[in-house]
PDB file of C-alpha atoms in Angstrom:
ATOM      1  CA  UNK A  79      58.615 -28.224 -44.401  1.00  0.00           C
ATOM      2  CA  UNK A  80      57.874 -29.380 -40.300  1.00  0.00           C
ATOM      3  CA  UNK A  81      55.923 -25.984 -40.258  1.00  0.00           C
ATOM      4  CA  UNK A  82      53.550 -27.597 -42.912  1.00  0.00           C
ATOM      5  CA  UNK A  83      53.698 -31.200 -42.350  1.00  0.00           C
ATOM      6  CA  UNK A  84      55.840 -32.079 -45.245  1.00  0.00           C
ATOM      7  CA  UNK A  85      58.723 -34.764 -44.953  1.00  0.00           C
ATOM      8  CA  UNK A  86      62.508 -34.113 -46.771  1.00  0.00           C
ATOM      9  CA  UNK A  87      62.547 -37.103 -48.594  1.00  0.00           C
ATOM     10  CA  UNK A  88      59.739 -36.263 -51.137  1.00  0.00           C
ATOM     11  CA  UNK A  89      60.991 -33.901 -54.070  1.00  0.00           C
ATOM     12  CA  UNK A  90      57.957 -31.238 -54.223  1.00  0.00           C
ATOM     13  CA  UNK A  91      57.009 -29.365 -57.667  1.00  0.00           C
ATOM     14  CA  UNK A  92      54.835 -26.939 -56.126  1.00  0.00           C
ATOM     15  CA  UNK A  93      51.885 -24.447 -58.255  1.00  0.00           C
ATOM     16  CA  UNK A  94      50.439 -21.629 -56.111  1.00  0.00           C
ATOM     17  CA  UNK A  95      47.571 -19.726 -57.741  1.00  0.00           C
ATOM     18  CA  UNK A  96      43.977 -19.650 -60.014  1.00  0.00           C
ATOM     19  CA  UNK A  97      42.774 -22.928 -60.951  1.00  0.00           C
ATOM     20  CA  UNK A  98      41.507 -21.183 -63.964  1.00  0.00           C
ATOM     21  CA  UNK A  99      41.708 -23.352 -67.571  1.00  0.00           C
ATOM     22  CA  UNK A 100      44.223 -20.838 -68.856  1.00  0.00           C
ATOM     23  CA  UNK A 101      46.383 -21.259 -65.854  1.00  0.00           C
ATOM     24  CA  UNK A 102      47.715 -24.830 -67.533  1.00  0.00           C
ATOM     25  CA  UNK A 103      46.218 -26.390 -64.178  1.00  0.00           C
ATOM     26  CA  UNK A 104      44.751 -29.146 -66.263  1.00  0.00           C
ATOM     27  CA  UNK A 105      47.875 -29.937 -67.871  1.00  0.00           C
ATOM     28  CA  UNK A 106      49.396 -30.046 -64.706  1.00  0.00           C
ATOM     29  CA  UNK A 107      47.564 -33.214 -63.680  1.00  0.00           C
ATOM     30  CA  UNK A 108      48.111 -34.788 -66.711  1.00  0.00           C
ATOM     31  CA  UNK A 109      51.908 -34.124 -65.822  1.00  0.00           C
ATOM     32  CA  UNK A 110      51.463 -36.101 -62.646  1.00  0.00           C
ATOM     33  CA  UNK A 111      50.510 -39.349 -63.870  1.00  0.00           C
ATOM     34  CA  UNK A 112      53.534 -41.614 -63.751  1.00  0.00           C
ATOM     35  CA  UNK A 113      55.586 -39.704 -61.807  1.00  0.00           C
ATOM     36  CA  UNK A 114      57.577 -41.631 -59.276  1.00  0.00           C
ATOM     37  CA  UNK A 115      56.484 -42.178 -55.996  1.00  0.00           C
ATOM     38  CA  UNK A 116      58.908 -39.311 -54.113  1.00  0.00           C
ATOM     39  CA  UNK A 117      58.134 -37.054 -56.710  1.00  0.00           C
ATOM     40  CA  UNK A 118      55.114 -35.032 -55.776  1.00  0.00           C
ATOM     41  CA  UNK A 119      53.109 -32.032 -57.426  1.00  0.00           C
ATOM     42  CA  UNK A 120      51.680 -29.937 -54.559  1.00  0.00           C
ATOM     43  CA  UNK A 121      48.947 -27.469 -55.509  1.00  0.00           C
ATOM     44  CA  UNK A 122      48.179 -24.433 -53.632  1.00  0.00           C
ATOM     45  CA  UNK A 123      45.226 -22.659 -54.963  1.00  0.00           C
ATOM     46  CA  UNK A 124      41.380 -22.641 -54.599  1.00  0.00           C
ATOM     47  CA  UNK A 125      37.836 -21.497 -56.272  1.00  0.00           C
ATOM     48  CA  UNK A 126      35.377 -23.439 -57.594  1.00  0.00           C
ATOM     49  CA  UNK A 127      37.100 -25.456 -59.606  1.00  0.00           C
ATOM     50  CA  UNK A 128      39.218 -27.564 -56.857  1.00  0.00           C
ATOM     51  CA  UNK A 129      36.528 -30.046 -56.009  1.00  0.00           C
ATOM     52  CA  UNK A 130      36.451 -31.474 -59.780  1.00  0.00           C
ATOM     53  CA  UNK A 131      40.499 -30.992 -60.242  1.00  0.00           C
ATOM     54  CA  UNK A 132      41.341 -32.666 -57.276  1.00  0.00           C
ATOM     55  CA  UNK A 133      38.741 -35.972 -58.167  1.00  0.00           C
ATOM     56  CA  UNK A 134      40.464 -35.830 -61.632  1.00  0.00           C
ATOM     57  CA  UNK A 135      43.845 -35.932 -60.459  1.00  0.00           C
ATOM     58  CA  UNK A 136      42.447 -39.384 -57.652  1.00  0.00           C
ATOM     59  CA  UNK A 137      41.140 -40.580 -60.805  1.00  0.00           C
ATOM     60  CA  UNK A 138      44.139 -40.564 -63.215  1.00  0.00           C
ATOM     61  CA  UNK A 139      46.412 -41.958 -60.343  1.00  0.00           C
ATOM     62  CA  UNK A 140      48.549 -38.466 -60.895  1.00  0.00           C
ATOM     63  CA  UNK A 141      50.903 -37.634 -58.371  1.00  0.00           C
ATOM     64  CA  UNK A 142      49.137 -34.595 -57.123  1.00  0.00           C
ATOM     65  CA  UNK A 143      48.215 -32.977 -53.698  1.00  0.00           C
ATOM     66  CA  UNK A 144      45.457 -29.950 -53.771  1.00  0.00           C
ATOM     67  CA  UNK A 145      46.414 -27.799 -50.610  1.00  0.00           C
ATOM     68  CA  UNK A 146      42.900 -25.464 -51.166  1.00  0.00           C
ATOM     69  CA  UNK A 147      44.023 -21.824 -50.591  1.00  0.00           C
ATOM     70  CA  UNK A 148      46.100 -20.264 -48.165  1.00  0.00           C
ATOM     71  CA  UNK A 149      46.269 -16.894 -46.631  1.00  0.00           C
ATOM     72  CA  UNK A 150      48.780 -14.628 -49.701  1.00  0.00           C
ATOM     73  CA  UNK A 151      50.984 -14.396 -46.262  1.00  0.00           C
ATOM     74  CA  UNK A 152      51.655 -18.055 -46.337  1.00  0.00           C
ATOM     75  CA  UNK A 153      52.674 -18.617 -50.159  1.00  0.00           C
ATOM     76  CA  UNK A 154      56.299 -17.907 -49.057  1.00  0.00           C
ATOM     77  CA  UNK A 155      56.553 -20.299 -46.706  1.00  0.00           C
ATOM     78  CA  UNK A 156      55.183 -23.092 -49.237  1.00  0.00           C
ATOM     79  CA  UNK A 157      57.614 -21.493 -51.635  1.00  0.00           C
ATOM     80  CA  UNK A 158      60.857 -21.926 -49.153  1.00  0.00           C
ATOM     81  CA  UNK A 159      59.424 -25.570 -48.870  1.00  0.00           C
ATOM     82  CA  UNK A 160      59.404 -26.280 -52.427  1.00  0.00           C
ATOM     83  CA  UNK A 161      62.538 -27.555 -54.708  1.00  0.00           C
ATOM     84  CA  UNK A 162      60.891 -26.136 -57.831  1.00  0.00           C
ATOM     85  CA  UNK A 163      58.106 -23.893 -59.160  1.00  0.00           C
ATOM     86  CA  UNK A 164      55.920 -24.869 -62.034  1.00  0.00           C
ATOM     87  CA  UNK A 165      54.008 -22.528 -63.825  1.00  0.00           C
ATOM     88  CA  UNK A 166      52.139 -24.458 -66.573  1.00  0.00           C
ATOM     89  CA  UNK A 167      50.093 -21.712 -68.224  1.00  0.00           C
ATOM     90  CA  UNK A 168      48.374 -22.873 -71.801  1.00  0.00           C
ATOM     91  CA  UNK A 169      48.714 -21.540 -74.948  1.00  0.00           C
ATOM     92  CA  UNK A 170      45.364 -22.052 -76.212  1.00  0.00           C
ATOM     93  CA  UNK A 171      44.227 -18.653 -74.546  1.00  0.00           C
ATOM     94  CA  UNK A 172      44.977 -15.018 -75.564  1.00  0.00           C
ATOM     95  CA  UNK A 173      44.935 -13.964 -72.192  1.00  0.00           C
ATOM     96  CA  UNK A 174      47.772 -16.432 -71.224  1.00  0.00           C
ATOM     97  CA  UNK A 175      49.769 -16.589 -74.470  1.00  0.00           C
ATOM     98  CA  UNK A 176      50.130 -12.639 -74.775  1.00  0.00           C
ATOM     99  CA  UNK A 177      49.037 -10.747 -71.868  1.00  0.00           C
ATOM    100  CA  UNK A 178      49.512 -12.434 -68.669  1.00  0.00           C
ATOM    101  CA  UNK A 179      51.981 -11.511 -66.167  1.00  0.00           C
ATOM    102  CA  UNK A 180      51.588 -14.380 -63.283  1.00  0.00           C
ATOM    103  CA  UNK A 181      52.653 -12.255 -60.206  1.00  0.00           C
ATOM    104  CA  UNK A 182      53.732 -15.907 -58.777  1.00  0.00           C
ATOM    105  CA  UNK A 183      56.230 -15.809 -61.207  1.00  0.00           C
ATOM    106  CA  UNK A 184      57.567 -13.042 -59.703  1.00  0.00           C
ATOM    107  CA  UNK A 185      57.302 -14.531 -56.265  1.00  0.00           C
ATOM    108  CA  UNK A 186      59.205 -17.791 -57.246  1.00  0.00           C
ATOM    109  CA  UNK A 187      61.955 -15.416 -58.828  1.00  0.00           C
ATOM    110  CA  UNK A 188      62.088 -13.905 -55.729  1.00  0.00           C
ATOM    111  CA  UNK A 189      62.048 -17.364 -53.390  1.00  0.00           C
ATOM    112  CA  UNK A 190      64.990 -18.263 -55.583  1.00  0.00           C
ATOM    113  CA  UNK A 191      63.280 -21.200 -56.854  1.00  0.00           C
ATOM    114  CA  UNK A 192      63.886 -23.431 -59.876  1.00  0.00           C
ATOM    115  CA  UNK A 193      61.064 -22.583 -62.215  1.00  0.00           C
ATOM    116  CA  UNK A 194      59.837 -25.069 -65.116  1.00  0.00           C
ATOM    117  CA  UNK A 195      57.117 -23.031 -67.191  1.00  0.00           C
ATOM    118  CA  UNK A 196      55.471 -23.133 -70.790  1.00  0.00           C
ATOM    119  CA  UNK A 197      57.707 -21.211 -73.532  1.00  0.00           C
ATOM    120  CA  UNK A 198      54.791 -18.510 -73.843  1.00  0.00           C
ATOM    121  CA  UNK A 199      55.703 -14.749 -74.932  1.00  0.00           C
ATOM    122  CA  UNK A 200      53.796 -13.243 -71.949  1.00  0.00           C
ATOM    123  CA  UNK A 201      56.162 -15.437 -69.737  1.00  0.00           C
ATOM    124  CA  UNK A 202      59.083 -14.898 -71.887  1.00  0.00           C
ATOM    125  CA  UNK A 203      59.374 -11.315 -70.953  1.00  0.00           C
ATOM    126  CA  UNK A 204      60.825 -12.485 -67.223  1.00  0.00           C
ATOM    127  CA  UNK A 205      62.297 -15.838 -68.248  1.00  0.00           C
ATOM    128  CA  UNK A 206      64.565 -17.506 -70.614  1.00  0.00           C
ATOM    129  CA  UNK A 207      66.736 -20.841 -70.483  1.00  0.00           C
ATOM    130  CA  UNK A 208      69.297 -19.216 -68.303  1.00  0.00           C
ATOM    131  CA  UNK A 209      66.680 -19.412 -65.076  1.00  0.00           C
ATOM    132  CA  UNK A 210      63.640 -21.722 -66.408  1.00  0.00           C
ATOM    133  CA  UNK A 211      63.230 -24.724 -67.778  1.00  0.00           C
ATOM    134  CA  UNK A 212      60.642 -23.822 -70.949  1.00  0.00           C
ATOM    135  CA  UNK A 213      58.747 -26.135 -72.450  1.00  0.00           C
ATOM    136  CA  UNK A 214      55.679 -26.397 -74.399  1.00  0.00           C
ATOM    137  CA  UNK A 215      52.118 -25.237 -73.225  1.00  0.00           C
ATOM    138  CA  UNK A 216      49.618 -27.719 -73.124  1.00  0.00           C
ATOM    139  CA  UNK A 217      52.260 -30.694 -73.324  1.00  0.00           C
ATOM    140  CA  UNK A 218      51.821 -33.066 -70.022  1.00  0.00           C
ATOM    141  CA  UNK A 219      54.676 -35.092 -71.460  1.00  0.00           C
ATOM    142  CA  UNK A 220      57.082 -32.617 -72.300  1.00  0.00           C
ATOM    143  CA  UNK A 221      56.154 -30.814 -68.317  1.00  0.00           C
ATOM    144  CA  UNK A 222      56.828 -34.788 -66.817  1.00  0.00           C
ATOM    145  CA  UNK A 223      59.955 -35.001 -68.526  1.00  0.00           C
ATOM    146  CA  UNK A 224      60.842 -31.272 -67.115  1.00  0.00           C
ATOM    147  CA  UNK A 225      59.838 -32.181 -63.751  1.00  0.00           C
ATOM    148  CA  UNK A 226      61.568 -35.745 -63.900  1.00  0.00           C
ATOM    149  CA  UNK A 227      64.774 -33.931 -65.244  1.00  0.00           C
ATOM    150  CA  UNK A 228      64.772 -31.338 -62.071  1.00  0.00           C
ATOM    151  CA  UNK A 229      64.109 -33.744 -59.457  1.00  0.00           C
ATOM    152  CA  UNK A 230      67.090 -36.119 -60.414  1.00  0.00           C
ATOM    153  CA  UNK A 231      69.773 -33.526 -60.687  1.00  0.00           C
ATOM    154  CA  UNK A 232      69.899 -31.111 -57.502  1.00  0.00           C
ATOM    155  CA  UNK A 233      72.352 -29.269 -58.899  1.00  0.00           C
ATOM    156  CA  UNK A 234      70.909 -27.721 -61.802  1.00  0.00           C
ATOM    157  CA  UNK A 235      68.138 -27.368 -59.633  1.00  0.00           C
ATOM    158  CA  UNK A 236      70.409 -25.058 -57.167  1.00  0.00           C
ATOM    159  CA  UNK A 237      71.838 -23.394 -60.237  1.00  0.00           C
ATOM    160  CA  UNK A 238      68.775 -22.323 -61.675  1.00  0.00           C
ATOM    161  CA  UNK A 239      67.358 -21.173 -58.150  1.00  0.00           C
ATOM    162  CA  UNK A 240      70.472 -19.009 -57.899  1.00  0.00           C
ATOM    163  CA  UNK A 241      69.925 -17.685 -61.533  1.00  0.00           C
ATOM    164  CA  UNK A 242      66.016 -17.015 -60.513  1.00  0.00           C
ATOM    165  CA  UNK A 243      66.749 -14.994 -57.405  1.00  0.00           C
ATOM    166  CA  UNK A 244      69.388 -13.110 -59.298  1.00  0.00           C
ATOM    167  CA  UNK A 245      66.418 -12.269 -62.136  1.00  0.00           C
ATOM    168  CA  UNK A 246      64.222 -11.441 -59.517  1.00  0.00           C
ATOM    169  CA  UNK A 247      65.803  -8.767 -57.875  1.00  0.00           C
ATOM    170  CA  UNK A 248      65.394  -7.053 -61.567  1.00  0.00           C
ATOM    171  CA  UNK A 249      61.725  -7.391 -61.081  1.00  0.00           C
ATOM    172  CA  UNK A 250      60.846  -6.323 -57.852  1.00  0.00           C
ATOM    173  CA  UNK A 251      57.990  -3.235 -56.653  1.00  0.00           C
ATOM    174  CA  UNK A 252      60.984  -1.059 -56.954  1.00  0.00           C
ATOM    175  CA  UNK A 253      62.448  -1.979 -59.776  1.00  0.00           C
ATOM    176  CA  UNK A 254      59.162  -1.955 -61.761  1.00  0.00           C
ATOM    177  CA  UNK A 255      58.415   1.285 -60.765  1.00  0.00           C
ATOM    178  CA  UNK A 256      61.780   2.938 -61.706  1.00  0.00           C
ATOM    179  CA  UNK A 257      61.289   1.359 -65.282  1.00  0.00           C
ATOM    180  CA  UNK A 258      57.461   3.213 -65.610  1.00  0.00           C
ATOM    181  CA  UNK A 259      58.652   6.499 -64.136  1.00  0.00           C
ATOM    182  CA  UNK A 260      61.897   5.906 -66.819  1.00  0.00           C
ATOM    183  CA  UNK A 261      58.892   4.917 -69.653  1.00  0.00           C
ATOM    184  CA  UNK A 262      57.255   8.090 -68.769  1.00  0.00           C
ATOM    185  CA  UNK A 263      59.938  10.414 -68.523  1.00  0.00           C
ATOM    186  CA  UNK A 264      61.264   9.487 -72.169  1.00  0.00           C
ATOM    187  CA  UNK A 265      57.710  10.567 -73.287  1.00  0.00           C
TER     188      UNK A 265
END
């Protein structure tokens, strides 16, 4: 957290990635109004969309910093700095719903992070209630209550960080290619 100017005291739910509509960025925002005040979304992500998100979130009075985008070396780093990953994708798009497969998903497996995300089937094929927190796409409430829930119990937020890192290593480059070569070998 010194390495990015970030104090201890404030409880971070961090988003790395697209700031496309599908992405659940919107809903995000929505999330962030009445959070309390150590309780901070942090958004790491760019494109042409950050100008307009970012006046939207001033607007609302949501609890939300916009980072802009960082070097894909540097993710990590706000990862490790992070108590918990959200990844808010909607539902109301095929692409996200079905055939998505968020490869920061995969990174905040590996960072051992807690992970709140929307109960999707494209994001059910890495998680389920054993390392995530699930909850509906497109539901600001239901993604407050989430966030609320992690940042007043640090344990469960340890236990499902401990849960993620132990699902990640089941998803890793090598991992994923030993299934394909498996896939094509039964053919």
């Amino acid at each position: 957290r010194k390495r990015i100017g970030w104090d201890d005291e404030t409880i971070v739910a961090l988003y790395t990635g697209h700031l496309y509509p599908w992405k659940g960025v919107d809903t995000l925002i929505a999330a962030g109004v009445g959070l309390p005040s150590q309780v901070r979304i942090r958004i790491v992500g760019g494109g042409p969309r950050l100008s307009e998100l970012d006046a939207r979130a001033k607007e609302s009075g949501a609890a939300c910093d916009f980072i802009g985008q960082v070097r894909h070396d540097d993710v990590p780093i706000y990862l490790a700095a992070a108590d918990m990953v959200v990844i808010p994708n909607s539902g109301k798009e095929e692409i996200s719903r079905a055939y998505t497969s968020p490869l920061k998903l995969f990174e905040a497996l590996a960072a051992g992070k807690a992970i709140i995300a929307s109960d999707l089937p494209s994001l059910r094929e890495a998680l389920d209630e054993s390392v995530a927190i699930l909850v509906s796409s497109d539901d600001p409430g239901a993604l407050r209550n989430a966030i609320l829930s992690l940042a007043n119990n640090a344990e469960h937020r340890r236990a499902l960080g401990i849960a993620a890192a132990a699902r990640g290593s089941h998803h890793g480059w090598e991992a994923r290619a030993e299934a394909i070569l498996a896939f094509i070998r039964k053919q």
